[in-house]
PDB file of C-alpha atoms in Angstrom:
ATOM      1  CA  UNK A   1     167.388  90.434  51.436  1.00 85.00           C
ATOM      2  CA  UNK A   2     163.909  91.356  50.253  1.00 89.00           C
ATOM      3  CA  UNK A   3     161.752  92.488  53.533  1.00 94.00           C
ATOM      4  CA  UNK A   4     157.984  92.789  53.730  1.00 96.00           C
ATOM      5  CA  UNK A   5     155.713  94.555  55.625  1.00 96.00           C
ATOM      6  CA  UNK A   6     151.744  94.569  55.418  1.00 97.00           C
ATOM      7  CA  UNK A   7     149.292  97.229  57.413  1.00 96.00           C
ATOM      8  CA  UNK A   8     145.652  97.649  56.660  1.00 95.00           C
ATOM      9  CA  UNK A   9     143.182  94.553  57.461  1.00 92.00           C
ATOM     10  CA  UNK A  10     140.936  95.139  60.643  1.00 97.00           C
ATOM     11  CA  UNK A  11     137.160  93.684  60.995  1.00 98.00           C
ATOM     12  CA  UNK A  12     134.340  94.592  58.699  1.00 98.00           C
ATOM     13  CA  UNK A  13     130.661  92.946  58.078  1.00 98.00           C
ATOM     14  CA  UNK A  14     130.081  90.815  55.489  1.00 98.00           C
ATOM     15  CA  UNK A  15     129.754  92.665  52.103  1.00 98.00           C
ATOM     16  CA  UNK A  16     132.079  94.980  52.880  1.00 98.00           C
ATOM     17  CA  UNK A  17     135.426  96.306  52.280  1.00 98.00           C
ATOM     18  CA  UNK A  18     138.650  95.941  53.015  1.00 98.00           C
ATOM     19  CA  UNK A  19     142.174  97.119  51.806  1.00 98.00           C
ATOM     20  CA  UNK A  20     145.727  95.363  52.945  1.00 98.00           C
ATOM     21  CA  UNK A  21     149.023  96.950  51.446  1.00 97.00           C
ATOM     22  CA  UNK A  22     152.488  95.241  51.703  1.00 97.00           C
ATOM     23  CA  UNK A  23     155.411  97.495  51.514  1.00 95.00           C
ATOM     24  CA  UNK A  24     158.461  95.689  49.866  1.00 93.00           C
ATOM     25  CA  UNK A  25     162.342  96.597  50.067  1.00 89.00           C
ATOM     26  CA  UNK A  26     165.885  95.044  49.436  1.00 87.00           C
ATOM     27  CA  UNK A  27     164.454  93.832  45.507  1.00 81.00           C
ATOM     28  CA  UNK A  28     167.266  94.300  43.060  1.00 75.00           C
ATOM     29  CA  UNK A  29     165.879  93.411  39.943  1.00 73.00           C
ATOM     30  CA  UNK A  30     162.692  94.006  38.300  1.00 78.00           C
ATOM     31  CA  UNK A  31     161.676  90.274  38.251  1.00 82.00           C
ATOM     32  CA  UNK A  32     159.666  89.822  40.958  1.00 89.00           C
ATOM     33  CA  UNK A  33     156.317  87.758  41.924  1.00 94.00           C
ATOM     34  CA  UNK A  34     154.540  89.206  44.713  1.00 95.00           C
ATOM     35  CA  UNK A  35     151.694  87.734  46.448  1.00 97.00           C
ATOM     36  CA  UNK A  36     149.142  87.502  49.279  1.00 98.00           C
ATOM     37  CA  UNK A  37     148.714  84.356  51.279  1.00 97.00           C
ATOM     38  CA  UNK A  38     146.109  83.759  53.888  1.00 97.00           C
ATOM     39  CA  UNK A  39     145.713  80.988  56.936  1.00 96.00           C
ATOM     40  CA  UNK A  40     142.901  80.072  59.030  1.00 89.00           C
ATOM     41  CA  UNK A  41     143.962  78.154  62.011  1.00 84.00           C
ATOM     42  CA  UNK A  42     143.185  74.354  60.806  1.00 88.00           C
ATOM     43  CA  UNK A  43     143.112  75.058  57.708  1.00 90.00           C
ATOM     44  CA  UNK A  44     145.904  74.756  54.451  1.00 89.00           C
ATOM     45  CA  UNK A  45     146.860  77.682  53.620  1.00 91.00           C
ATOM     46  CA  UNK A  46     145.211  79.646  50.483  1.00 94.00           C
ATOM     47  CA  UNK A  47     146.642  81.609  47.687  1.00 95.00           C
ATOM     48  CA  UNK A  48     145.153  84.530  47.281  1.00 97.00           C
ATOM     49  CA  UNK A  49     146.257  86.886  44.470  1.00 97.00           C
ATOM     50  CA  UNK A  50     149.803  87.597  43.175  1.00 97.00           C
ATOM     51  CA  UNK A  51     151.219  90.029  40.456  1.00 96.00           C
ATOM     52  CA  UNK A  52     154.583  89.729  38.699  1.00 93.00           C
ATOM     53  CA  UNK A  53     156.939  92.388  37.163  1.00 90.00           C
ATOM     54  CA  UNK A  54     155.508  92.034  34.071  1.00 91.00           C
ATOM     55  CA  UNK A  55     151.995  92.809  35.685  1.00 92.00           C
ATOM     56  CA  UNK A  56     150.643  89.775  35.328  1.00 95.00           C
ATOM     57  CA  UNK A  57     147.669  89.208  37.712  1.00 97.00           C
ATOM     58  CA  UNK A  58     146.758  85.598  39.666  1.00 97.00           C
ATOM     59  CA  UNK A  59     143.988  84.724  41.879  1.00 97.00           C
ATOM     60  CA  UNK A  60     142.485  82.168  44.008  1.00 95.00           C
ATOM     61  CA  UNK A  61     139.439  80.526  42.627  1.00 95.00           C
ATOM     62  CA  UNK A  62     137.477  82.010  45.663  1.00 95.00           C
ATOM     63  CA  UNK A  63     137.840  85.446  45.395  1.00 97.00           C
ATOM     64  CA  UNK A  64     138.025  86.097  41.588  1.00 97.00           C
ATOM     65  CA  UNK A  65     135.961  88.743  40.765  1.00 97.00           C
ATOM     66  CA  UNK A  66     135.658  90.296  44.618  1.00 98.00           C
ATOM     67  CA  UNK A  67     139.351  91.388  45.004  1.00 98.00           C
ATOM     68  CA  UNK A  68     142.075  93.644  43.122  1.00 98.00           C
ATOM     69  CA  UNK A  69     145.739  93.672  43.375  1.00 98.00           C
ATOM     70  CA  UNK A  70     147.617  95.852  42.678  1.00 96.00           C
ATOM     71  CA  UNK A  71     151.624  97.441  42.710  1.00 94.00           C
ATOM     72  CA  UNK A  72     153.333 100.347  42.839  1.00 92.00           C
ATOM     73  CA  UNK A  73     156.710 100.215  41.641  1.00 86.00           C
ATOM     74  CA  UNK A  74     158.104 103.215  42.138  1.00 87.00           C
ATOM     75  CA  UNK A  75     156.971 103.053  45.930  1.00 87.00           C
ATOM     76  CA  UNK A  76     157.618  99.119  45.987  1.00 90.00           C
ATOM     77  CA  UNK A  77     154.003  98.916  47.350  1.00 94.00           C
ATOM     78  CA  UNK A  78     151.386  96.140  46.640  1.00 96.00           C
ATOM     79  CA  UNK A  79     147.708  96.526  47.694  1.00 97.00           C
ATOM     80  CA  UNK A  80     145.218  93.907  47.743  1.00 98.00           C
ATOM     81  CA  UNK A  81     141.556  95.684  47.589  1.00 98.00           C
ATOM     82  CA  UNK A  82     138.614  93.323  49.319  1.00 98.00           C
ATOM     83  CA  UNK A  83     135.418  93.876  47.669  1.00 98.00           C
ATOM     84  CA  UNK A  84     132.139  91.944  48.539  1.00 98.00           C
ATOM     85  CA  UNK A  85     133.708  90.498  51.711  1.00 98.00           C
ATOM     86  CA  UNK A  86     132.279  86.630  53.029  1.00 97.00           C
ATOM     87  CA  UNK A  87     133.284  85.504  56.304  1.00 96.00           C
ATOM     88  CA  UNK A  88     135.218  83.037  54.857  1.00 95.00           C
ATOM     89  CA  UNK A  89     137.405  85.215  53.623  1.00 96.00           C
ATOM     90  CA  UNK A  90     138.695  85.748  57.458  1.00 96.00           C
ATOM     91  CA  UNK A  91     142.133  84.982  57.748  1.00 97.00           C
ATOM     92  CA  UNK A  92     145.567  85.903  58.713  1.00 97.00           C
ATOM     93  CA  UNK A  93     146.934  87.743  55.320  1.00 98.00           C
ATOM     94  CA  UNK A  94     150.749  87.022  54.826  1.00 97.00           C
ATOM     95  CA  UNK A  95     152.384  89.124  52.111  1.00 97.00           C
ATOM     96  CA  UNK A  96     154.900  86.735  50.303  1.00 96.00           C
ATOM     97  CA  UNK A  97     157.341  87.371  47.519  1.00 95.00           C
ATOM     98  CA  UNK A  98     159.918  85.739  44.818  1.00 92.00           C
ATOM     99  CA  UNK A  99     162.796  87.446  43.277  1.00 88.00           C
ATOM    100  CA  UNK A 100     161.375  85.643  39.882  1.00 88.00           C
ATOM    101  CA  UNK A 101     158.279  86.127  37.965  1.00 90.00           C
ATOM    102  CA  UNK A 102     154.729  84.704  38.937  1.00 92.00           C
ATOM    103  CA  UNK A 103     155.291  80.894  37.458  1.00 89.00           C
ATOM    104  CA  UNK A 104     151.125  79.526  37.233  1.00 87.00           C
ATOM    105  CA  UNK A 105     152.245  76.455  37.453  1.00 86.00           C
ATOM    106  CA  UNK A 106     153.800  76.725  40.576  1.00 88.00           C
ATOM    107  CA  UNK A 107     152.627  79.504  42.488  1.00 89.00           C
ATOM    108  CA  UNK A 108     150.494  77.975  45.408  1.00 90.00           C
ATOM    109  CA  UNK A 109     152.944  75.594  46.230  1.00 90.00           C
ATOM    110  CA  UNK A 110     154.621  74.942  49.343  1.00 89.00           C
ATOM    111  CA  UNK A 111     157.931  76.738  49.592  1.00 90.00           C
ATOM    112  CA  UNK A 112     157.215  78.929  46.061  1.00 93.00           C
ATOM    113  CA  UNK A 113     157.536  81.971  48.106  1.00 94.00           C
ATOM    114  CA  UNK A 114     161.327  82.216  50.125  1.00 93.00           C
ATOM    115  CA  UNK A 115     160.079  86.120  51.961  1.00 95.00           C
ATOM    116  CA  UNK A 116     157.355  86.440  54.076  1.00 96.00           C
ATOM    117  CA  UNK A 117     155.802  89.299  56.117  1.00 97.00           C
ATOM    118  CA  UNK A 118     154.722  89.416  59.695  1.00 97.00           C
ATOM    119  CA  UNK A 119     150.966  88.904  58.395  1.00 97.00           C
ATOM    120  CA  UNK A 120     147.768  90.777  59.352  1.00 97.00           C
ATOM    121  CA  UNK A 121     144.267  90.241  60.089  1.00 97.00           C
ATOM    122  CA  UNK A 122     140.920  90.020  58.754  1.00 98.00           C
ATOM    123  CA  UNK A 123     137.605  89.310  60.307  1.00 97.00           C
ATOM    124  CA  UNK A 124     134.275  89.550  58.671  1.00 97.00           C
ATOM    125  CA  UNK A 125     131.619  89.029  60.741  1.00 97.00           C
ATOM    126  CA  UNK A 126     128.333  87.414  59.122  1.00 94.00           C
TER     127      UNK A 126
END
């Protein structure tokens, strides 16, 4: 049973930075699509970025450009860096993963993702 777990996030101004990291266990093969999701209380929820095992890199039409992501294999790590920070980009950031490769065509959809972390927050302040 894949388990995630995310730390980082806190409160910055706006055109700051921020990094969140998502520490992954209980993968068993090197297929994977890992993600981060984030929610804003009455709002749908937005796909961020995502990365696959082959390395291939996704992102959300409002932060390409601004944020990174990144994994760590060895250390089953994946780090989303926050560059040029709005305050819409203040959210709750879930860390969500697949035991298959990053599928475009699905990705963003409800139920893509079947692990979840506990989440953790951003706030940029305007």
């Amino acid at each position: 049973q894949v388990q995630l777990r995310e730390s980082g996030g806190g409160s910055v101004q706006a055109g700051g930075s921020l990094t969140v990291s998502c520490e992954a266990s209980g993968f068993t093969a090197s297929q994977r699509c890992l993600a981060w999701v984030r929610e804003v209380p009455g709002k749908e929820r937005e796909g961020v970025a995502a990365v696959d095992g082959g390395g291939n890199k996704f992102f959300g039409d409002s932060v390409k450009g601004r944020f990174t992501i990144s994994q760590d294999k060895a250390k089953n790590t994946l780090t989303l860096q926050m560059d040029s920070l709005k305050p819409e980009d203040t959210g709750m950031y879930y860390c969500a993963a697949r035991g298959y490769d990053c599928y475009s065509g699905s990705l963003w959809k409800e139920g893509y993702f079947g692990s979840w972390g506990r989440g953790t927050q951003v706030t940029v302040s305007s």
